[in-house]
Every structure is written in structure tokens, then in C-alpha cells.
Amino acid sequence: MDKLVIEGGKPLSGTIVIQGAKNAALPILAASILAKGTSTIDHVPGLLDIEVMLNILRELGCRAEHTEGTVVLDTLAAHTSHVPESLMKQMRSSIFLMGPLLARFGETQVYLPGGCAIGERKIDLHLEGLKALGAEIEELGNRIICRAEKLVGADIHLSFPSVGATENIMMAAALAEGRTTISGAAREPEIQDLQGFLNAMGAKIIGAGTDTITVDGVQSLTSCRYQIIPDRIVAGTLMLAAAATRGQVTLQNTKPAHLTSLIHVMRRAGVQIVIDGDIIKVGSSARPKAVERIVTSPYPAFPTDLQSQMMVLLTLADGVSIMKETIFEGRLKHVDELSRMGADIRVDMNAAIVRGVPRLYGATVEATDLRAGAALVIAGLAAQGKTVVEQIHHIDRGYDRIEATLSHLGARISRYSPVPNN
Ligand code: UD1
């Protein structure tokens, strides 16, 4: 297994261009299957999760090429709506294929995407939404069979604003007969991007970005060319890395409006942030201030996907901060690893009480999930001495060669791959 070795203590400095958003690209690639033809998607990041999605699409009969950030995806020859269990299990986002496959083929067979290190991650809202559109759903162990002779628009209320369920329902409803209204919808920017893509294919959807989305079903969709939005979580991770190392970093290709809650919290921590169009400049030279209370909640509140990275900054702050995680119950596993680096954190139910320390110290730590892994990298960059981050395949799911990005900003970081035996 690859690992990252970091010599900490060097402030990051320089300019970096932010990659396209993984969480927008994954549903958009799945949605391509709603049209028969060749779609071209730009700014698709080079990530493990993206490769898994493309492999699933190839398995279904599509032709897919991913070169220099552009995916050319020909869905004409897709001939099956059954996703193999082995591929389904590699990534939770494979569940995004359920709505599009059902809409295109009238049936689909998928498997439960499997447990995840950060919590239970149910799919009941996805299934209820598709049922409301007329699907019959049979659950046989971990196999899910969905059938619908035709999908018919419906009024659907989500009891929780699930990102994935909102997206699955939008994709299926795009080809349903009549109008679908999704109330209690998730409002994340990635949902607006999916709406943009579906409408570019000829769908009639309004409301993404608010809690009510209206989809007027159309008979068919046409392939198109589309560009993915910048990744707000990668941008946020680098902003926090700049602040934790007391560096000066300029991020290009960002959408600052997507980062409002993070910017607000970082400013409260005393970090200087300057916004100029799609550029964000982050600078910090002093010890961060504690932030009394941060609570992760659905967008536009503080994102769960930046909770662990933000916590690293708080471990170095002057004072006591509280970080409460409300989205995923198992998402405080990085606390143990950060403690090994000298952080002073106590967990009480789903809250972490972080007492800032003057410095962290290098250690050998393990990435337990994608964002926890990113947090440990930030901690390693800020720490005194050498940090080894293991299990970095989690990090590769969401960051395109993180060591290259950080080296470009002056970090002393290298990837070590085991030498194959033979
Ligand atoms: C998406 C993001 C992920 C982010 C999360 C929350 C992608 C590919 N991933 O994941 O990075 O952390 O949003 O912002 O876009 N839930 C149910 N029933 C369901 C679905 C969800 O109870 O049918 C619960 C989950 O268990 C969880 C919460 O809702 O507690 C949030 O999940 P959801 O918004 O669906 O997240 P994902 O779409 O899986």
C-alpha cells in the first residue's frame, strides 16, 4: 500500500488551480446514460472514484476515455442495466446509476453499495423516491431489483435533504411522464451542477440550489458537452492547509460562494482571506484563534466533508473549540490519529472538544477515510518532524495526486509505493 511521507513545519506558498468537483462529476457521469450518444465532460478530476464509475459504465457497454481532464463517453451501445456486485462495492456513488438505468432501461439490478467507514449510509430515501415515481423495488439480500414500465412524475418529500437521493430522483424524473416536485431537497452546489448538465441535455428542471426542485419530464435527452464546477472540498482542504502551516496560498478556479461557511469560520479563527472573482487568497502568520462552536449540517452550513480538516486548524488554536458532527455518526475517527500527533481532543457523543496545543509532532498515522486522510496530511504539513500517512488509497479517491499539488506549494511530501515482489 502506498504511503505519504511528510517533513512538516514548512509554510505552504504559491498558486494552485483547483480541480473539478468529484461529487459533481460522479452523478453527471451516471446521468450521461440517460441520453444515447457521446457526451464530453470537461474538468473531470483524475481520481480513483472516477475510474471506478467509468469502469462500471464500460461494463454496461459504454465506451469511455478519460484524457487530460476530459471524459468522452459514448453511451449508445449500453446493453445492460445490471451493475456487477464487485464494482458496486468499490464505491458508494455507484448508487447514482440506479435512477438513470431505471429511466433508460425500465429496470435495473444493483447491490447495496456496502458499509462505509464514516457511518451507516442508508439508501431508503433513494428507494422511496424511485417508488414514488412508479418503480417496483425488490430487495433480495443485498441485491436490489428495480422495475418500472413507465415512470410517472410525483410529489416527493425528503425527510432529510440527502444529496444522493435528491440526485437519483432528479435523474429518474428527467425522463418520467409529467411533473415531479422534490421538496426538502438537498441544496448543495453539486446538485445545481447536475441540473445544469441535465438541462444541457434537454431536461426541464428548475429549483436546484433551493429546497424545492421541479422536474418536467421529457421524452428523450441528447448528449452534450459540459464543464464540471470546481471542487469546493479540495479548495477548502488547501485553504486549511495554508492556514495550518501559516502560509500564503492563492487558489484559482474556485467558486467562493460555495465556500461561504468555511470562509466565515476561518475568518473567525483569525485567518486572512481575500476574494477576487474566482480567486481566493489565504494567509496566516499567527496562531489561530479557537472557534467556540462549529456544527456540520447540510449546505449552506458547514460541510461534513471539511470537518476533519478544520479540526486540524483547531488543534493548533489558542483556546478551546467544539466541533459537532451531525451528518455521519462515524466521522470522528481521525481524532485518535490526531491525538497520536499531540492534539488534545476529547470526544463526547458526536462532538469533539478541541483544546489547542502550540504544536503537533510527526507520527505514523492511518487514513481511515477520504477526508480524515486529508486532515492527517494537513496535520503532517503543520507538525514538527516526520509524519507517515498510511492507507492513502482513501485519499486518492478524492484528491488528484495530493503530493504533487502540495509539493507545488513548497511542501516536503513524497509518495512511497511498495516494491512489487518477483
Ligand atoms: C454526499 C457526498 C459526500 C458528503 C455527503 C453529505 C457525493 C458523491 N458524496 O454523500 O461527500 O459527505 O453528501 O454532504 O456527493 N441518508 C439516509 N437515507 C438515504 C440517504 C442518506 O438516511 O437514503 C442519511 C445518511 O445516512 C447520512 C445523511 O443522510 O447520515 C447524508 O447522506 P447524503 O446526503 O445522502 O450523502 P451522500 O449523497 O451519500
Tab-separated table of C-alpha atoms and ligand atoms in Angstrom:
chain	number	residue	atom	x	y	z
A	1	MET	CA	0.000	0.000	0.000
A	2	ASP	CA	1.261	3.488	-0.860
A	3	LYS	CA	2.066	5.908	1.895
A	4	LEU	CA	2.888	9.596	2.145
A	5	VAL	CA	5.943	10.812	3.991
A	6	ILE	CA	5.856	14.445	5.083
A	7	GLU	CA	8.581	16.595	6.627
A	8	GLY	CA	6.450	19.136	8.429
A	9	GLY	CA	6.923	22.678	9.551
A	10	LYS	CA	7.209	24.440	6.199
A	11	PRO	CA	4.589	27.123	5.394
A	12	LEU	CA	2.812	26.499	2.094
A	13	SER	CA	3.176	29.202	-0.508
A	14	GLY	CA	2.277	29.686	-4.148
A	15	THR	CA	-0.624	29.429	-6.546
A	16	ILE	CA	-2.683	26.396	-7.463
A	17	VAL	CA	-5.594	25.717	-9.822
A	18	ILE	CA	-8.462	23.778	-8.233
A	19	GLN	CA	-9.558	20.512	-9.845
A	20	GLY	CA	-13.118	19.753	-10.964
A	21	ALA	CA	-15.517	18.508	-8.293
A	22	LYS	CA	-15.623	14.762	-7.695
A	23	ASN	CA	-19.088	14.960	-6.173
A	24	ALA	CA	-20.427	16.783	-9.227
A	25	ALA	CA	-18.609	14.600	-11.767
A	26	LEU	CA	-19.844	11.272	-10.354
A	27	PRO	CA	-23.607	11.877	-10.727
A	28	ILE	CA	-23.051	13.696	-14.025
A	29	LEU	CA	-21.190	10.697	-15.467
A	30	ALA	CA	-24.025	8.453	-14.281
A	31	ALA	CA	-26.597	10.854	-15.784
A	32	SER	CA	-24.910	10.640	-19.217
A	33	ILE	CA	-26.528	7.255	-19.650
A	34	LEU	CA	-29.933	8.961	-19.884
A	35	ALA	CA	-29.017	10.020	-23.456
A	36	LYS	CA	-27.924	7.724	-26.268
A	37	GLY	CA	-24.808	9.239	-27.804
A	38	THR	CA	-21.461	10.778	-26.963
A	39	SER	CA	-21.146	13.297	-24.153
A	40	THR	CA	-17.950	15.212	-23.489
A	41	ILE	CA	-17.367	16.259	-19.902
A	42	ASP	CA	-14.543	18.663	-19.074
A	43	HIS	CA	-12.691	19.244	-15.782
A	44	VAL	CA	-13.205	15.670	-14.622
A	45	PRO	CA	-10.562	15.023	-11.945
A	46	GLY	CA	-8.192	12.060	-12.152
A	47	LEU	CA	-9.412	10.112	-9.125
A	48	LEU	CA	-9.940	6.502	-8.136
A	49	ASP	CA	-13.694	7.037	-7.693
A	50	ILE	CA	-13.976	8.476	-11.199
A	51	GLU	CA	-12.123	5.482	-12.647
A	52	VAL	CA	-14.478	3.121	-10.804
A	53	MET	CA	-17.503	4.951	-12.262
A	54	LEU	CA	-16.002	4.797	-15.767
A	55	ASN	CA	-15.270	1.079	-15.326
A	56	ILE	CA	-18.878	0.457	-14.329
A	57	LEU	CA	-20.092	2.399	-17.378
A	58	ARG	CA	-17.734	0.338	-19.602
A	59	GLU	CA	-19.097	-2.856	-18.045
A	60	LEU	CA	-22.592	-1.702	-19.031
A	61	GLY	CA	-21.411	-1.391	-22.650
A	62	CYS	CA	-20.432	2.293	-22.840
A	63	ARG	CA	-17.165	3.471	-24.343
A	64	ALA	CA	-15.276	5.840	-22.079
A	65	GLU	CA	-11.982	7.662	-22.403
A	66	HIS	CA	-10.501	9.986	-19.799
A	67	THR	CA	-7.635	12.138	-21.030
A	68	GLU	CA	-6.268	15.311	-19.507
A	69	GLY	CA	-9.393	16.090	-17.551
A	70	THR	CA	-11.861	15.390	-20.359
A	71	VAL	CA	-14.110	12.355	-20.430
A	72	VAL	CA	-15.587	11.296	-23.755
A	73	LEU	CA	-18.411	8.908	-23.005
A	74	ASP	CA	-20.366	7.073	-25.694
A	75	THR	CA	-23.462	5.501	-24.158
A	76	LEU	CA	-25.074	4.299	-27.400
A	77	ALA	CA	-24.005	0.678	-27.019
A	78	ALA	CA	-25.016	0.329	-23.355
A	79	HIS	CA	-26.785	-3.033	-23.303
A	80	THR	CA	-27.330	-3.986	-19.687
A	81	SER	CA	-28.692	-2.320	-16.596
A	82	HIS	CA	-27.167	-4.846	-14.201
A	83	VAL	CA	-24.219	-3.491	-12.252
A	84	PRO	CA	-21.841	-6.253	-11.095
A	85	GLU	CA	-21.575	-6.619	-7.330
A	86	SER	CA	-17.779	-6.455	-7.343
A	87	LEU	CA	-17.806	-2.989	-8.957
A	88	MET	CA	-20.812	-1.756	-6.996
A	89	LYS	CA	-18.998	-2.458	-3.745
A	90	GLN	CA	-15.962	-0.391	-4.667
A	91	MET	CA	-17.762	2.896	-4.256
A	92	ARG	CA	-20.950	4.162	-2.653
A	93	SER	CA	-21.565	6.546	-5.548
A	94	SER	CA	-22.370	3.572	-7.775
A	95	ILE	CA	-25.866	4.014	-6.316
A	96	PHE	CA	-26.216	7.073	-8.608
A	97	LEU	CA	-26.672	4.664	-11.517
A	98	MET	CA	-29.963	3.359	-10.166
A	99	GLY	CA	-32.133	6.309	-11.301
A	100	PRO	CA	-30.567	6.728	-14.768
A	101	LEU	CA	-30.534	2.982	-15.539
A	102	LEU	CA	-34.140	2.610	-14.442
A	103	ALA	CA	-35.150	5.557	-16.640
A	104	ARG	CA	-33.261	4.274	-19.686
A	105	PHE	CA	-33.923	0.522	-19.486
A	106	GLY	CA	-37.132	0.281	-17.440
A	107	GLU	CA	-35.295	-1.910	-14.965
A	108	THR	CA	-32.010	-2.178	-13.114
A	109	GLN	CA	-30.263	-4.566	-10.788
A	110	VAL	CA	-27.764	-3.150	-8.342
A	111	TYR	CA	-26.312	-4.161	-4.996
A	112	LEU	CA	-26.151	-2.356	-1.704
A	113	PRO	CA	-23.056	-0.243	-2.047
A	114	GLY	CA	-21.662	-1.691	1.153
A	115	GLY	CA	-20.772	-0.285	4.528
A	116	CYS	CA	-18.607	2.747	4.859
A	117	ALA	CA	-16.081	3.837	7.412
A	118	ILE	CA	-17.971	7.023	8.286
A	119	GLY	CA	-21.370	5.638	9.232
A	120	GLU	CA	-24.385	3.622	8.238
A	121	ARG	CA	-25.235	5.488	4.999
A	122	LYS	CA	-28.714	4.173	4.266
A	123	ILE	CA	-30.392	4.347	0.842
A	124	ASP	CA	-34.037	4.271	1.956
A	125	LEU	CA	-34.693	7.790	0.624
A	126	HIS	CA	-33.340	6.827	-2.818
A	127	LEU	CA	-35.643	3.800	-2.895
A	128	GLU	CA	-38.724	5.657	-1.602
A	129	GLY	CA	-38.205	8.365	-4.219
A	130	LEU	CA	-37.968	5.883	-7.080
A	131	LYS	CA	-41.020	4.011	-5.748
A	132	ALA	CA	-42.977	7.268	-5.759
A	133	LEU	CA	-42.120	7.598	-9.469
A	134	GLY	CA	-43.685	4.185	-10.079
A	135	ALA	CA	-40.795	1.759	-9.622
A	136	GLU	CA	-41.349	-1.645	-8.095
A	137	ILE	CA	-38.445	-2.497	-5.887
A	138	GLU	CA	-37.459	-5.944	-4.679
A	139	GLU	CA	-34.685	-6.309	-2.130
A	140	LEU	CA	-33.161	-9.796	-2.096
A	141	GLY	CA	-30.400	-9.780	0.498
A	142	ASN	CA	-28.002	-7.153	-0.736
A	143	ARG	CA	-29.397	-7.284	-4.311
A	144	ILE	CA	-31.883	-4.626	-5.359
A	145	ILE	CA	-34.071	-5.095	-8.403
A	146	CYS	CA	-35.998	-2.060	-9.684
A	147	ARG	CA	-38.602	-2.237	-12.435
A	148	ALA	CA	-40.916	0.353	-13.955
A	149	GLU	CA	-42.789	0.004	-17.214
A	150	LYS	CA	-43.021	3.738	-17.141
A	151	LEU	CA	-42.007	6.376	-14.654
A	152	VAL	CA	-44.643	8.949	-13.757
A	153	GLY	CA	-43.942	12.287	-12.074
A	154	ALA	CA	-44.913	12.638	-8.410
A	155	ASP	CA	-44.682	14.962	-5.426
A	156	ILE	CA	-41.845	13.653	-3.282
A	157	HIS	CA	-40.866	14.971	0.111
A	158	LEU	CA	-37.469	14.046	1.504
A	159	SER	CA	-37.496	13.755	5.297
A	160	PHE	CA	-33.761	14.581	5.221
A	161	PRO	CA	-32.039	16.576	2.442
A	162	SER	CA	-29.954	13.664	1.156
A	163	VAL	CA	-27.608	14.731	-1.635
A	164	GLY	CA	-27.584	11.346	-3.353
A	165	ALA	CA	-31.340	10.762	-3.069
A	166	THR	CA	-32.094	14.220	-4.483
A	167	GLU	CA	-29.785	13.472	-7.421
A	168	ASN	CA	-31.127	9.973	-8.081
A	169	ILE	CA	-34.713	11.248	-8.120
A	170	MET	CA	-33.833	14.196	-10.409
A	171	MET	CA	-32.183	11.835	-12.904
A	172	ALA	CA	-35.063	9.360	-12.985
A	173	ALA	CA	-37.684	12.128	-13.090
A	174	ALA	CA	-35.973	13.805	-16.065
A	175	LEU	CA	-37.443	11.089	-18.326
A	176	ALA	CA	-40.668	10.468	-16.357
A	177	GLU	CA	-44.092	11.363	-17.669
A	178	GLY	CA	-45.284	14.664	-16.207
A	179	ARG	CA	-44.084	16.818	-13.342
A	180	THR	CA	-42.070	15.772	-10.296
A	181	THR	CA	-41.648	18.062	-7.328
A	182	ILE	CA	-38.953	17.260	-4.794
A	183	SER	CA	-39.464	19.168	-1.548
A	184	GLY	CA	-36.960	19.006	1.280
A	185	ALA	CA	-34.302	18.642	-1.436
A	186	ALA	CA	-30.593	18.992	-0.727
A	187	ARG	CA	-29.209	22.365	-1.856
A	188	GLU	CA	-25.544	21.532	-2.476
A	189	PRO	CA	-23.779	23.221	-5.440
A	190	GLU	CA	-23.204	19.766	-6.961
A	191	ILE	CA	-26.976	19.445	-7.329
A	192	GLN	CA	-27.068	22.714	-9.241
A	193	ASP	CA	-24.320	21.332	-11.464
A	194	LEU	CA	-26.347	18.182	-12.125
A	195	GLN	CA	-29.339	20.352	-13.015
A	196	GLY	CA	-27.089	22.328	-15.391
A	197	PHE	CA	-25.915	19.132	-17.079
A	198	LEU	CA	-29.391	17.580	-17.361
A	199	ASN	CA	-30.799	20.815	-18.794
A	200	ALA	CA	-27.900	20.982	-21.269
A	201	MET	CA	-29.097	17.518	-22.402
A	202	GLY	CA	-32.611	18.900	-22.870
A	203	ALA	CA	-34.204	18.255	-19.480
A	204	LYS	CA	-36.598	20.765	-17.904
A	205	ILE	CA	-35.540	21.231	-14.303
A	206	ILE	CA	-35.685	24.296	-12.082
A	207	GLY	CA	-35.048	24.965	-8.425
A	208	ALA	CA	-31.697	23.246	-7.738
A	209	GLY	CA	-29.967	25.214	-5.011
A	210	THR	CA	-33.285	25.714	-3.200
A	211	ASP	CA	-35.180	23.114	-1.194
A	212	THR	CA	-37.801	22.580	-3.922
A	213	ILE	CA	-36.835	21.172	-7.291
A	214	THR	CA	-39.343	20.844	-10.119
A	215	VAL	CA	-38.685	18.419	-12.953
A	216	ASP	CA	-40.937	18.411	-16.035
A	217	GLY	CA	-40.252	15.062	-17.651
A	218	VAL	CA	-39.251	14.980	-21.339
A	219	GLN	CA	-39.390	12.065	-23.790
A	220	SER	CA	-35.681	11.921	-24.557
A	221	LEU	CA	-32.388	13.620	-23.808
A	222	THR	CA	-29.479	14.420	-26.119
A	223	SER	CA	-25.758	14.084	-25.356
A	224	CYS	CA	-23.887	17.336	-24.806
A	225	ARG	CA	-20.605	18.938	-23.769
A	226	TYR	CA	-20.365	20.196	-20.197
A	227	GLN	CA	-17.797	21.528	-17.733
A	228	ILE	CA	-17.737	20.415	-14.088
A	229	ILE	CA	-17.654	23.046	-11.304
A	230	PRO	CA	-14.522	23.460	-9.150
A	231	ASP	CA	-14.196	21.155	-6.154
A	232	ARG	CA	-15.136	23.182	-3.069
A	233	ILE	CA	-13.880	20.482	-0.706
A	234	VAL	CA	-10.446	20.330	-2.339
A	235	ALA	CA	-10.322	24.141	-2.271
A	236	GLY	CA	-11.319	24.131	1.402
A	237	THR	CA	-8.724	21.476	2.212
A	238	LEU	CA	-5.959	23.592	0.649
A	239	MET	CA	-7.211	26.755	2.389
A	240	LEU	CA	-6.963	24.943	5.708
A	241	ALA	CA	-3.541	23.525	4.829
A	242	ALA	CA	-2.336	27.064	4.046
A	243	ALA	CA	-3.689	28.352	7.365
A	244	ALA	CA	-2.412	25.438	9.465
A	245	THR	CA	1.119	25.865	8.083
A	246	ARG	CA	0.873	29.669	8.450
A	247	GLY	CA	1.477	30.063	4.739
A	248	GLN	CA	0.238	32.247	1.883
A	249	VAL	CA	-1.613	30.428	-0.884
A	250	THR	CA	-3.611	31.632	-3.881
A	251	LEU	CA	-6.307	29.336	-5.247
A	252	GLN	CA	-7.503	29.798	-8.823
A	253	ASN	CA	-10.648	28.334	-10.413
A	254	THR	CA	-12.757	28.476	-7.262
A	255	LYS	CA	-16.349	29.461	-6.569
A	256	PRO	CA	-16.027	31.446	-3.316
A	257	ALA	CA	-19.840	31.497	-2.934
A	258	HIS	CA	-19.698	27.716	-2.440
A	259	LEU	CA	-17.316	28.163	0.492
A	260	THR	CA	-19.144	30.854	2.456
A	261	SER	CA	-19.484	28.891	5.700
A	262	LEU	CA	-15.829	27.800	5.696
A	263	ILE	CA	-14.610	31.324	4.903
A	264	HIS	CA	-16.719	32.685	7.759
A	265	VAL	CA	-15.337	30.144	10.253
A	266	MET	CA	-11.722	30.576	9.102
A	267	ARG	CA	-12.014	34.345	9.454
A	268	ARG	CA	-13.301	33.821	12.985
A	269	ALA	CA	-10.149	31.780	13.568
A	270	GLY	CA	-8.135	34.832	12.532
A	271	VAL	CA	-7.106	33.634	9.059
A	272	GLN	CA	-6.862	36.329	6.384
A	273	ILE	CA	-8.915	35.538	3.314
A	274	VAL	CA	-9.170	37.788	0.271
A	275	ILE	CA	-11.625	37.040	-2.520
A	276	ASP	CA	-11.191	38.394	-6.027
A	277	GLY	CA	-13.587	36.891	-8.576
A	278	ASP	CA	-12.801	33.182	-8.795
A	279	ILE	CA	-9.552	33.612	-6.836
A	280	ILE	CA	-9.191	33.032	-3.102
A	281	LYS	CA	-6.044	34.164	-1.262
A	282	VAL	CA	-5.406	32.669	2.149
A	283	GLY	CA	-2.752	33.917	4.514
A	284	SER	CA	-1.893	33.348	8.117
A	285	SER	CA	1.110	34.239	10.191
A	286	ALA	CA	-0.141	33.936	13.757
A	287	ARG	CA	-1.539	31.163	15.898
A	288	PRO	CA	-5.225	30.576	15.016
A	289	LYS	CA	-7.943	31.595	17.454
A	290	ALA	CA	-10.303	28.976	18.861
A	291	VAL	CA	-13.810	28.865	17.382
A	292	GLU	CA	-16.359	28.309	20.091
A	293	ARG	CA	-18.692	26.001	18.200
A	294	ILE	CA	-18.934	24.621	14.665
A	295	VAL	CA	-21.753	22.294	13.648
A	296	THR	CA	-21.744	20.330	10.402
A	297	SER	CA	-25.114	20.445	8.621
A	298	PRO	CA	-26.459	20.248	5.067
A	299	TYR	CA	-25.406	23.041	2.666
A	300	PRO	CA	-25.119	26.007	3.036
A	301	ALA	CA	-24.000	25.239	6.615
A	302	PHE	CA	-20.537	23.949	7.486
A	303	PRO	CA	-19.836	20.810	5.372
A	304	THR	CA	-19.157	17.463	6.979
A	305	ASP	CA	-16.559	16.920	4.254
A	306	LEU	CA	-14.393	19.691	5.763
A	307	GLN	CA	-14.954	18.806	9.412
A	308	SER	CA	-11.762	16.782	9.923
A	309	GLN	CA	-9.547	19.252	8.033
A	310	MET	CA	-10.970	22.180	10.041
A	311	MET	CA	-10.346	20.241	13.219
A	312	VAL	CA	-6.619	20.209	12.470
A	313	LEU	CA	-6.565	24.013	12.476
A	314	LEU	CA	-8.446	23.991	15.783
A	315	THR	CA	-5.913	21.602	17.347
A	316	LEU	CA	-3.358	24.399	16.924
A	317	ALA	CA	-5.620	27.232	18.095
A	318	ASP	CA	-5.299	29.346	21.193
A	319	GLY	CA	-8.210	28.123	23.314
A	320	VAL	CA	-10.956	25.514	23.292
A	321	SER	CA	-13.161	24.843	20.262
A	322	ILE	CA	-16.090	22.493	19.802
A	323	MET	CA	-16.800	20.681	16.545
A	324	LYS	CA	-20.123	18.863	16.336
A	325	GLU	CA	-20.747	16.325	13.550
A	326	THR	CA	-24.431	15.862	12.710
A	327	ILE	CA	-24.352	14.190	9.270
A	328	PHE	CA	-22.359	10.962	9.697
A	329	GLU	CA	-22.204	9.270	13.080
A	330	GLY	CA	-18.842	7.595	12.499
A	331	ARG	CA	-16.923	10.593	11.304
A	332	LEU	CA	-14.609	11.370	14.207
A	333	LYS	CA	-12.115	8.555	13.666
A	334	HIS	CA	-9.303	10.990	12.858
A	335	VAL	CA	-9.410	12.135	16.491
A	336	ASP	CA	-7.366	9.129	17.643
A	337	GLU	CA	-4.805	9.665	14.902
A	338	LEU	CA	-4.521	13.411	15.598
A	339	SER	CA	-4.058	12.608	19.277
A	340	ARG	CA	-1.046	10.500	18.331
A	341	MET	CA	0.422	13.685	16.876
A	342	GLY	CA	-0.032	15.565	20.148
A	343	ALA	CA	-3.530	17.006	19.658
A	344	ASP	CA	-5.693	17.387	22.756
A	345	ILE	CA	-9.207	16.290	21.750
A	346	ARG	CA	-11.970	14.719	23.784
A	347	VAL	CA	-14.991	13.147	22.105
A	348	ASP	CA	-18.391	13.454	23.748
A	349	MET	CA	-21.091	11.677	21.680
A	350	ASN	CA	-20.855	13.341	18.253
A	351	ALA	CA	-18.892	16.376	19.407
A	352	ALA	CA	-15.146	16.859	19.595
A	353	ILE	CA	-13.854	19.228	22.235
A	354	VAL	CA	-10.546	20.506	20.952
A	355	ARG	CA	-8.098	22.163	23.324
A	356	GLY	CA	-5.488	23.868	21.172
A	357	VAL	CA	-1.817	22.987	21.623
A	358	PRO	CA	1.155	25.093	20.496
A	359	ARG	CA	2.344	22.421	18.060
A	360	LEU	CA	1.745	18.946	16.653
A	361	TYR	CA	4.500	16.360	16.296
A	362	GLY	CA	5.129	13.994	13.410
A	363	ALA	CA	3.952	10.372	13.822
A	364	THR	CA	2.901	7.359	11.787
A	365	VAL	CA	-0.852	7.593	11.289
A	366	GLU	CA	-3.540	5.900	9.248
A	367	ALA	CA	-6.094	7.463	6.901
A	368	THR	CA	-9.405	5.925	7.993
A	369	ASP	CA	-11.456	7.575	5.240
A	370	LEU	CA	-11.033	10.117	2.468
A	371	ARG	CA	-11.417	13.396	4.365
A	372	ALA	CA	-9.832	12.062	7.562
A	373	GLY	CA	-6.833	11.197	5.392
A	374	ALA	CA	-6.688	14.741	4.039
A	375	ALA	CA	-6.808	16.044	7.604
A	376	LEU	CA	-3.820	13.912	8.591
A	377	VAL	CA	-1.873	15.268	5.632
A	378	ILE	CA	-2.597	18.824	6.817
A	379	ALA	CA	-1.544	17.842	10.329
A	380	GLY	CA	1.666	16.353	8.927
A	381	LEU	CA	2.427	19.542	6.991
A	382	ALA	CA	1.955	21.651	10.122
A	383	ALA	CA	3.689	19.297	12.542
A	384	GLN	CA	7.258	19.355	13.719
A	385	GLY	CA	9.193	16.388	12.327
A	386	LYS	CA	8.290	13.498	10.068
A	387	THR	CA	4.780	12.137	9.532
A	388	VAL	CA	3.937	8.961	7.657
A	389	VAL	CA	0.328	8.672	6.464
A	390	GLU	CA	-0.689	5.110	5.657
A	391	GLN	CA	-3.744	3.725	3.815
A	392	ILE	CA	-3.666	6.629	1.375
A	393	HIS	CA	-5.828	4.867	-1.207
A	394	HIS	CA	-8.653	6.626	0.680
A	395	ILE	CA	-7.073	9.999	-0.131
A	396	ASP	CA	-6.637	9.082	-3.814
A	397	ARG	CA	-10.416	8.682	-4.038
A	398	GLY	CA	-10.853	12.440	-3.770
A	399	TYR	CA	-7.558	14.270	-4.367
A	400	ASP	CA	-5.746	14.139	-7.686
A	401	ARG	CA	-2.120	13.282	-6.706
A	402	ILE	CA	-2.234	15.285	-3.485
A	403	GLU	CA	1.551	15.053	-3.098
A	404	ALA	CA	2.073	16.806	-6.451
A	405	THR	CA	-0.336	19.610	-5.524
A	406	LEU	CA	1.322	20.153	-2.159
A	407	SER	CA	4.900	19.862	-3.494
A	408	HIS	CA	3.966	22.579	-5.975
A	409	LEU	CA	3.136	24.734	-2.928
A	410	GLY	CA	6.537	24.018	-1.415
A	411	ALA	CA	5.626	21.144	0.904
A	412	ARG	CA	8.175	18.414	1.609
A	413	ILE	CA	5.988	15.439	0.802
A	414	SER	CA	6.657	12.223	-1.125
A	415	ARG	CA	4.707	9.124	-2.004
A	416	TYR	CA	6.278	5.729	-1.401
A	417	SER	CA	4.917	2.697	-3.230
A	418	PRO	CA	5.873	-0.808	-2.146
A	419	VAL	CA	8.318	-2.522	-4.499
A	420	PRO	CA	6.470	-5.449	-6.120
A	421	ASN	CA	7.880	-8.903	-5.220
A	422	ASN	CA	9.184	-11.089	-8.037
B	1	UD1	C1	-22.790	13.161	-0.445
B	1	UD1	C2	-21.337	13.366	-0.786
B	1	UD1	C3	-20.472	13.215	0.461
B	1	UD1	C4	-20.965	14.136	1.566
B	1	UD1	C5	-22.459	13.932	1.807
B	1	UD1	C6	-23.050	14.936	2.792
B	1	UD1	C7	-21.224	12.559	-3.072
B	1	UD1	C8	-20.669	11.568	-4.007
B	1	UD1	N1	-20.930	12.383	-1.774
B	1	UD1	O1	-22.912	11.811	0.011
B	1	UD1	O2	-19.128	13.555	0.117
B	1	UD1	O3	-20.281	13.847	2.761
B	1	UD1	O4	-23.178	14.084	0.562
B	1	UD1	O5	-22.796	16.226	2.380
B	1	UD1	O6	-21.860	13.522	-3.470
B	1	UD1	N2	-29.349	9.120	4.446
B	1	UD1	C9	-30.439	8.341	4.801
B	1	UD1	N3	-31.131	7.701	3.808
B	1	UD1	C10	-30.783	7.820	2.482
B	1	UD1	C11	-29.676	8.623	2.141
B	1	UD1	C12	-28.977	9.269	3.154
B	1	UD1	O7	-30.776	8.205	5.967
B	1	UD1	O8	-31.462	7.214	1.631
B	1	UD1	C13	-28.563	9.788	5.510
B	1	UD1	C14	-27.141	9.242	5.556
B	1	UD1	O9	-27.065	8.077	6.328
B	1	UD1	C15	-26.381	10.407	6.150
B	1	UD1	C16	-27.123	11.625	5.620
B	1	UD1	O10	-28.391	11.148	5.172
B	1	UD1	O11	-26.477	10.388	7.542
B	1	UD1	C17	-26.416	12.333	4.499
B	1	UD1	O12	-26.300	11.500	3.388
B	1	UD1	P1	-26.363	12.038	1.879
B	1	UD1	O13	-26.664	13.486	1.854
B	1	UD1	O14	-27.250	11.116	1.104
B	1	UD1	O15	-24.878	11.835	1.436
B	1	UD1	P2	-24.331	11.130	0.137
B	1	UD1	O16	-25.168	11.516	-1.038
B	1	UD1	O17	-24.096	9.696	0.412
